[in-house]
Coordinates of C-alpha atoms and ligand atoms in Angstrom, one line a residue:
X1 CA -31.0 -5.8 -14.0
X2 CA -28.9 -5.6 -10.8
X3 CA -29.3 -1.9 -9.3
X4 CA -27.4 0.2 -6.8
X5 CA -27.5 3.5 -5.4
X6 CA -24.8 5.4 -4.2
X7 CA -25.1 8.6 -1.4
X8 CA -23.2 11.1 -3.1
X9 CA -22.7 12.1 -6.5
X10 CA -19.2 13.5 -6.9
X11 CA -16.6 11.7 -9.3
X12 CA -16.4 8.4 -7.2
X13 CA -20.1 7.7 -7.8
X14 CA -19.5 8.8 -11.7
X15 CA -17.2 6.1 -11.8
X16 CA -19.1 3.4 -9.9
X17 CA -21.5 4.3 -12.6
X18 CA -19.0 3.7 -15.6
X19 CA -18.0 0.9 -14.1
X20 CA -21.3 -1.0 -13.6
X21 CA -22.3 -0.4 -17.4
X22 CA -20.2 -3.2 -18.9
X23 CA -21.8 -5.6 -16.2
X24 CA -25.1 -4.9 -17.0
X25 CA -25.5 -3.3 -13.4
X26 CA -27.5 0.3 -13.0
X27 CA -25.7 2.4 -10.7
X28 CA -27.6 5.7 -9.7
X29 CA -25.5 8.4 -7.5
X30 CA -27.4 10.2 -5.6
X31 CA -26.5 14.1 -4.8
X32 CA -28.7 16.7 -3.7
X33 CA -30.7 17.7 -6.8
X34 CA -32.4 14.2 -7.1
X35 CA -36.2 14.1 -7.2
X36 CA -37.5 11.7 -4.3
X37 CA -40.0 9.7 -6.2
X38 CA -37.9 9.8 -9.7
X39 CA -35.8 6.7 -8.2
X40 CA -37.5 3.3 -7.2
X41 CA -34.7 2.4 -4.4
X42 CA -37.0 -1.1 -3.4
X43 CA -34.8 -3.9 -4.9
X44 CA -31.7 -1.2 -4.8
X45 CA -28.0 -2.3 -2.9
X46 CA -27.4 1.0 -1.4
X47 CA -23.8 1.9 -1.1
X48 CA -21.9 5.4 -0.3
X49 CA -18.7 7.2 -2.4
X50 CA -17.9 9.6 0.4
X51 CA -17.9 9.7 4.2
X52 CA -20.5 12.8 4.1
X53 CA -22.9 13.1 1.2
X54 CA -25.9 15.7 0.9
X55 CA -28.3 15.6 3.7
X56 CA -31.5 15.5 2.2
X57 CA -34.9 13.6 3.1
X58 CA -34.3 11.0 0.6
X59 CA -30.6 10.9 1.2
X60 CA -31.8 10.1 4.8
X61 CA -33.9 7.6 3.7
X62 CA -31.4 6.0 2.0
X63 CA -28.7 6.3 4.7
X64 CA -31.4 4.7 7.0
X65 CA -32.2 1.6 4.7
X66 CA -31.7 -1.8 5.6
X67 CA -30.2 -2.2 2.3
X68 CA -27.9 0.2 2.7
X69 CA -24.6 -2.0 3.2
X70 CA -22.4 -1.0 5.8
X71 CA -24.8 1.6 7.6
X72 CA -23.5 0.8 11.1
X73 CA -20.0 1.2 9.6
X74 CA -19.6 4.4 8.1
X75 CA -19.9 6.6 11.6
X76 CA -17.3 5.0 13.0
X77 CA -15.0 5.7 10.0
X78 CA -16.5 8.8 8.7
X79 CA -15.1 10.4 12.6
X80 CA -11.6 10.3 13.2
X81 CA -11.8 10.0 17.1
X82 CA -13.7 6.6 17.0
X83 CA -12.0 5.7 13.8
X84 CA -8.6 5.8 15.9
X85 CA -10.0 4.2 18.6
X86 CA -10.9 0.8 16.7
X87 CA -7.1 1.1 15.4
X88 CA -6.2 1.2 19.3
X89 CA -8.5 -1.5 20.0
X90 CA -6.8 -3.9 17.3
X91 CA -3.3 -2.8 18.2
X92 CA -2.5 -1.5 15.0
X93 CA 0.2 1.0 14.8
X94 CA -1.2 4.3 14.0
X95 CA 0.3 7.8 14.4
X96 CA 0.5 9.3 18.1
X97 CA -3.2 10.9 19.0
X98 CA -5.1 12.6 21.7
X99 CA -8.2 14.2 21.6
X100 CA -8.2 18.1 21.7
X101 CA -10.3 19.0 24.6
X102 CA -9.2 22.7 26.2
X103 CA -6.9 25.3 25.9
X104 CA -5.0 24.3 28.6
X105 CA -4.1 20.7 27.3
X106 CA -1.2 22.0 24.9
X107 CA 1.8 21.6 27.4
X108 CA 0.6 18.5 28.2
X109 CA 0.2 17.8 24.4
X110 CA 3.2 19.0 23.0
X111 CA 5.1 16.8 25.9
X112 CA 3.5 13.5 25.0
X113 CA 3.1 13.6 21.1
X114 CA 6.0 15.7 20.4
X115 CA 6.7 19.7 18.8
X116 CA 4.9 19.2 15.6
X117 CA 1.3 18.4 16.0
X118 CA -1.6 17.9 13.3
X119 CA -4.8 18.9 14.3
X120 CA -7.6 17.6 12.5
X121 CA -11.2 17.9 12.5
X122 CA -13.0 14.8 13.4
X123 CA -15.3 14.6 10.7
X124 CA -15.9 16.7 7.4
X125 CA -12.5 16.9 6.4
X126 CA -10.9 15.7 3.4
X127 CA -7.9 16.9 0.9
X128 CA -6.2 18.1 3.6
X129 CA -8.8 20.7 4.6
X130 CA -9.8 20.8 8.5
X131 CA -6.4 20.5 9.5
X132 CA -3.8 22.8 11.0
X133 CA -0.1 22.0 11.5
X134 CA 1.2 23.9 14.6
X135 CA 4.0 23.9 17.1
X136 CA 3.9 25.6 20.4
X137 CA 4.1 29.3 18.8
X138 CA 1.8 29.0 16.4
X139 CA -0.9 27.1 18.4
X140 CA -3.4 30.4 18.1
X141 CA -4.1 29.2 14.6
X142 CA -6.1 26.6 15.6
X143 CA -9.7 28.4 15.5
X144 CA -11.8 27.7 18.9
X145 CA -14.4 25.7 17.0
X146 CA -12.0 23.0 16.6
X147 CA -11.9 22.3 20.5
X148 CA -13.7 19.2 21.3
X149 CA -14.1 18.4 17.7
X150 CA -10.9 17.6 16.5
X151 CA -7.9 15.2 17.3
X152 CA -4.3 15.9 17.4
X153 CA -1.4 13.9 16.1
X154 CA 2.2 13.5 16.2
X155 CA 3.6 14.6 12.7
X156 CA 5.4 11.6 11.5
X157 CA 8.7 12.0 9.5
X158 CA 7.9 9.5 7.2
X159 CA 9.6 8.1 4.6
X160 CA 6.7 8.1 2.0
X161 CA 3.2 7.1 1.8
X162 CA 1.8 3.9 0.5
X163 CA -1.7 3.0 0.5
X164 CA -3.6 -0.7 0.5
X165 CA -7.1 -1.2 -1.5
X166 CA -8.9 -4.2 -0.8
X167 CA -12.0 -5.8 -0.8
X168 CA -14.2 -8.2 1.3
X169 CA -17.6 -9.9 1.3
X170 CA -20.1 -11.3 3.1
X171 CA -18.6 -14.5 3.1
X172 CA -15.5 -13.1 4.5
X173 CA -13.8 -13.3 1.7
X174 CA -11.2 -10.8 0.6
X175 CA -8.7 -9.8 -2.3
X176 CA -6.2 -6.8 -2.7
X177 CA -4.6 -5.0 -4.9
X178 CA -0.5 -4.4 -4.6
X179 CA 0.6 -1.4 -2.5
X180 CA 0.3 1.9 -4.2
X181 CA 3.2 4.5 -3.9
X182 CA 1.4 8.2 -3.2
X183 CA 2.8 11.8 -3.4
X184 CA 0.7 14.4 -1.9
X185 CA 1.1 18.0 -2.0
X186 CA -0.6 20.4 0.0
X187 CA -2.6 18.0 2.0
X188 CA -3.9 16.5 -1.6
X189 CA -3.0 13.3 -3.2
X190 CA -1.0 14.2 -6.5
X191 CA 0.6 11.0 -8.0
X192 CA 0.6 7.8 -7.1
X193 CA 2.6 4.8 -8.8
X194 CA 1.9 1.0 -8.2
X195 CA 3.6 -1.9 -9.8
X196 CA 2.3 -5.7 -10.5
X197 CA 3.9 -6.8 -7.3
X198 CA 4.9 -4.8 -4.2
X199 CA 7.6 -5.5 -1.7
X200 CA 6.2 -8.7 -0.3
X201 CA 7.3 -8.0 3.1
X202 CA 5.4 -4.7 3.4
X203 CA 2.3 -6.0 1.4
X204 CA 1.7 -8.9 3.7
X205 CA 2.1 -6.7 6.9
X206 CA -0.3 -4.3 5.2
X207 CA -3.1 -6.8 4.0
X208 CA -3.1 -8.4 7.6
X209 CA -3.7 -4.8 8.7
X210 CA -6.6 -4.2 6.6
X211 CA -7.8 -7.7 6.8
X212 CA -8.2 -7.1 10.9
X213 CA -9.8 -4.0 10.6
X214 CA -12.5 -5.4 7.6
X215 CA -12.8 -8.3 9.6
X216 CA -13.9 -6.7 12.8
X217 CA -16.1 -4.2 11.4
X218 CA -17.8 -7.3 9.5
X219 CA -17.3 -4.7 6.6
X220 CA -18.4 -5.5 3.0
X221 CA -17.1 -3.7 0.0
X222 CA -14.0 -2.1 -0.9
X223 CA -11.7 -0.2 1.7
X224 CA -9.1 1.9 1.5
X225 CA -5.7 2.1 4.2
X226 CA -3.4 5.2 3.6
X227 CA -0.6 4.7 5.6
X228 CA 3.0 6.2 6.7
X229 CA 6.2 4.2 5.7
X230 CA 8.5 4.9 8.3
X231 CA 11.8 2.7 8.2
X232 CA 9.9 -0.9 7.3
X233 CA 7.2 -0.3 9.3
X234 CA 3.4 1.0 8.0
X235 CA 1.6 3.3 10.3
X236 CA -1.7 3.6 9.3
X237 CA -2.3 7.3 8.2
X238 CA -6.6 6.7 7.2
X239 CA -9.2 4.6 6.2
X240 CA -11.9 5.5 3.3
X241 CA -14.8 2.8 3.8
X242 CA -15.5 3.5 -0.1
X243 CA -13.3 3.6 -3.1
X244 CA -10.0 5.8 -3.0
X245 CA -8.3 8.1 -5.3
X246 CA -5.1 6.1 -4.8
X247 CA -7.1 3.3 -6.3
X248 CA -7.4 5.0 -9.8
X249 CA -4.8 3.5 -11.7
X250 CA -6.8 0.3 -11.3
X251 CA -9.2 1.3 -14.4
X252 CA -6.4 0.5 -16.6
X253 CA -4.0 -1.3 -14.9
X254 CA -5.8 -4.2 -13.0
X255 CA -8.2 -6.7 -14.5
X256 CA -10.9 -5.5 -12.4
X257 CA -11.0 -1.6 -11.9
X258 CA -11.6 -1.0 -7.9
X259 CA -15.0 0.5 -8.7
X260 CA -16.1 -2.7 -10.3
X261 CA -14.5 -5.0 -7.2
X262 CA -16.7 -2.8 -5.2
X263 CA -20.0 -3.2 -7.0
X264 CA -18.7 -6.9 -7.0
X265 CA -18.5 -7.2 -3.4
X266 CA -21.5 -5.6 -2.6
X267 CA -23.5 -7.4 -4.6
X268 CA -22.4 -10.8 -4.1
X269 CA -20.5 -11.5 -7.2
X270 CA -17.4 -13.4 -7.7
X271 CA -14.4 -11.6 -6.1
X272 CA -11.4 -13.5 -8.0
X273 CA -7.7 -11.1 -7.0
X274 CA -7.5 -8.6 -9.8
X275 CA -4.6 -9.2 -12.1
X276 CA -1.9 -6.6 -12.3
X277 CA 0.1 -7.2 -15.5
X278 CA 2.5 -4.0 -15.6
X279 CA 3.4 -0.6 -13.6
X280 CA 0.9 2.2 -13.6
X281 CA 1.2 5.8 -12.4
X282 CA -1.7 8.1 -12.0
X283 CA -1.6 11.7 -12.6
X284 CA -4.4 13.9 -10.6
X285 CA -5.7 16.7 -12.2
X286 CA -6.0 19.5 -9.6
X287 CA -7.4 22.9 -10.8
X288 CA -6.3 22.4 -14.1
X289 CA -7.9 23.3 -17.5
X290 CA -9.1 20.5 -19.9
X291 CA -6.3 20.4 -22.5
X292 CA -6.6 18.5 -25.7
X293 CA -2.9 18.0 -25.7
X294 CA -2.6 15.3 -23.0
X295 CA -4.6 12.9 -25.7
X296 CA -1.6 12.9 -28.3
X297 CA 0.2 10.7 -25.8
X298 CA -0.8 7.3 -26.5
X299 CA -0.1 5.9 -23.2
X300 CA -2.7 9.0 -21.8
X301 CA -6.4 7.5 -20.4
X302 CA -7.8 10.6 -19.6
X303 CA -10.8 10.2 -17.0
X304 CA -12.3 13.8 -16.9
X305 CA -15.2 14.4 -14.3
X306 CA -17.1 17.7 -15.8
X307 CA -16.7 19.4 -13.1
X308 CA -16.2 23.3 -12.8
X309 CA -12.3 23.7 -12.4
X310 CA -11.2 25.4 -9.2
X311 CA -8.3 25.6 -7.6
X312 CA -7.1 22.7 -5.8
X313 CA -10.4 21.1 -6.8
X314 CA -9.6 17.6 -8.3
X315 CA -11.4 17.3 -12.0
X316 CA -9.8 14.8 -13.8
X317 CA -6.8 12.1 -13.5
X318 CA -4.5 10.7 -16.3
X319 CA -3.9 6.8 -15.9
X320 CA -0.3 5.2 -17.6
X321 CA 0.3 1.8 -17.9
X322 CA 2.8 -0.3 -19.4
X323 CA 5.0 -3.3 -19.1
X324 CA 8.2 -1.6 -19.6
X325 CA 8.4 1.8 -17.1
X326 CA 10.9 3.5 -19.9
X327 CA 8.0 3.8 -21.7
X328 CA 6.1 5.3 -19.2
X329 CA 9.1 7.7 -17.9
X330 CA 9.2 9.2 -21.7
X331 CA 5.6 9.3 -21.4
X332 CA 5.7 11.3 -18.0
X333 CA 8.8 13.8 -19.5
X334 CA 6.2 14.3 -22.7
X335 CA 3.3 15.5 -19.9
X336 CA 5.6 17.8 -18.4
X337 CA 5.1 20.5 -20.9
X338 CA 1.6 20.0 -20.9
X339 CA 1.2 20.0 -17.6
X340 CA 0.8 23.6 -15.2
X341 CA 4.8 23.7 -13.7
X342 CA 3.5 22.6 -10.1
X343 CA 3.7 18.9 -11.8
X344 CA 7.2 19.2 -12.3
X345 CA 8.4 17.8 -8.5
X346 CA 5.8 15.1 -8.9
X347 CA 6.9 13.7 -12.2
X348 CA 10.4 13.6 -10.8
X349 CA 9.2 11.6 -7.7
X350 CA 7.4 9.2 -10.3
X351 CA 10.4 8.8 -12.2
X352 CA 12.4 7.7 -9.4
X353 CA 9.9 5.0 -7.8
X354 CA 9.7 3.8 -11.2
X355 CA 13.2 3.0 -11.7
Ligands
ATP401 P1 -8.2 12.7 1.9 O1 -8.2 13.6 0.9 O2 -7.1 11.4 1.8 O3 -9.0 12.1 3.1 P2 -7.3 13.9 4.5 O4 -7.9 15.5 4.6 O5 -8.3 13.4 4.9 O6 -7.2 13.5 2.9 P3 -5.0 13.3 5.7 O7 -5.0 12.1 4.8 O8 -5.3 12.8 7.3 O9 -5.9 14.1 5.3 O10 -3.5 13.8 5.5 C1 -3.1 14.1 4.2 C2 -1.9 14.4 4.3 O11 -1.2 15.3 5.4 C3 -1.5 13.1 4.2 O12 -1.5 12.1 3.0 C4 -0.1 13.3 5.0 O13 0.5 13.8 3.2 C5 -0.2 14.6 5.5 N1 -0.5 14.1 6.9 C6 -1.8 13.5 7.6 N2 -1.4 13.4 8.9 C7 -0.2 13.5 9.2 C8 0.9 13.1 10.4 N3 0.2 12.6 11.4 N4 2.0 13.2 10.2 C9 2.6 13.7 9.0 N5 2.0 13.7 7.5 C10 0.8 13.9 8.0
MG402 MG1 -9.6 11.7 4.6
MG403 MG1 -5.8 11.0 3.7

């Protein structure tokens, strides 16, 4: 039986574990609650489900172990400064940016990057946390501890957001899913739509960008690349060295889910391109109490994370997939009545993308 230890024990670790079961792979997510001697990691492959896992003596041991795949790569991607530098080194397009050093930098930053800026903490931010949107009248919103620990980005007027999820193995073989269309609200992914085939020009552009990144880093496993679409150009927003929320539709909409694909890549198992037969929609459940009425819908695959429900917290997702996108549309209409009111815009968006 192959064994995998995962740094972090959130929903991504949980879904990696679920994906391992049918393949005979034992996956152990490791959070702060695990007893160091309760897990024999000697023959295990070590991976991570998050860029910042709980820091304990045991997670430190795992994170420094030779069997931690991508050990040297995590710090580069987990820090927005070094991640942006990597993109610059590769001459890959991204929102213009600068490090945020001193209060006296603002006038230069507005001249260089434009009137609307997004300040992002270098490390630890997710779901839009650790970010501030400012113009020259609102810079006082930026806390003093952001100086020297944040970057400043030009706000992009994008036409849409897309992500590409791919995987690479130790032999340099790479496979990709079709691009996913994403709708973010308040800095959190609300919904995704994917098709069996994406626009071929954009798809090959995105694949060549992510290929360059994974090859340069000698990366192994699943990586996600979030992009802004501006006209027919793709600008990279950020990278995630792990399975990604915008790939959750692959659990039910692809022959190999992103979770299984990651396990295959890190364990050096076969890595064929996943087959995608039909359109899919993923509805993120954010701060939403469990509602058994979701299960009345025959197309709904419910993935509930068993976490305490709190505002703005991801607590589960629904995957819908069907060859006939009208059937997905009809299901979305039905879901409108059994999801909170703030889902109606996202449902409208998904229906338009599906057209
Ligand atoms: P995640 O949970 O995806 O890790 P995050 O907290 O790391 O999120 P980002 O992906 O950097 O945050 O930003 C969240 C969202 O904010 C983006 O998906 C996009 O909608 C918006 N955003 C971020 N940067 C920019 C930008 N430069 N211009 C316009 N919108 C932006
Ligand atoms: Mg992020
Ligand atoms: Mg993001």
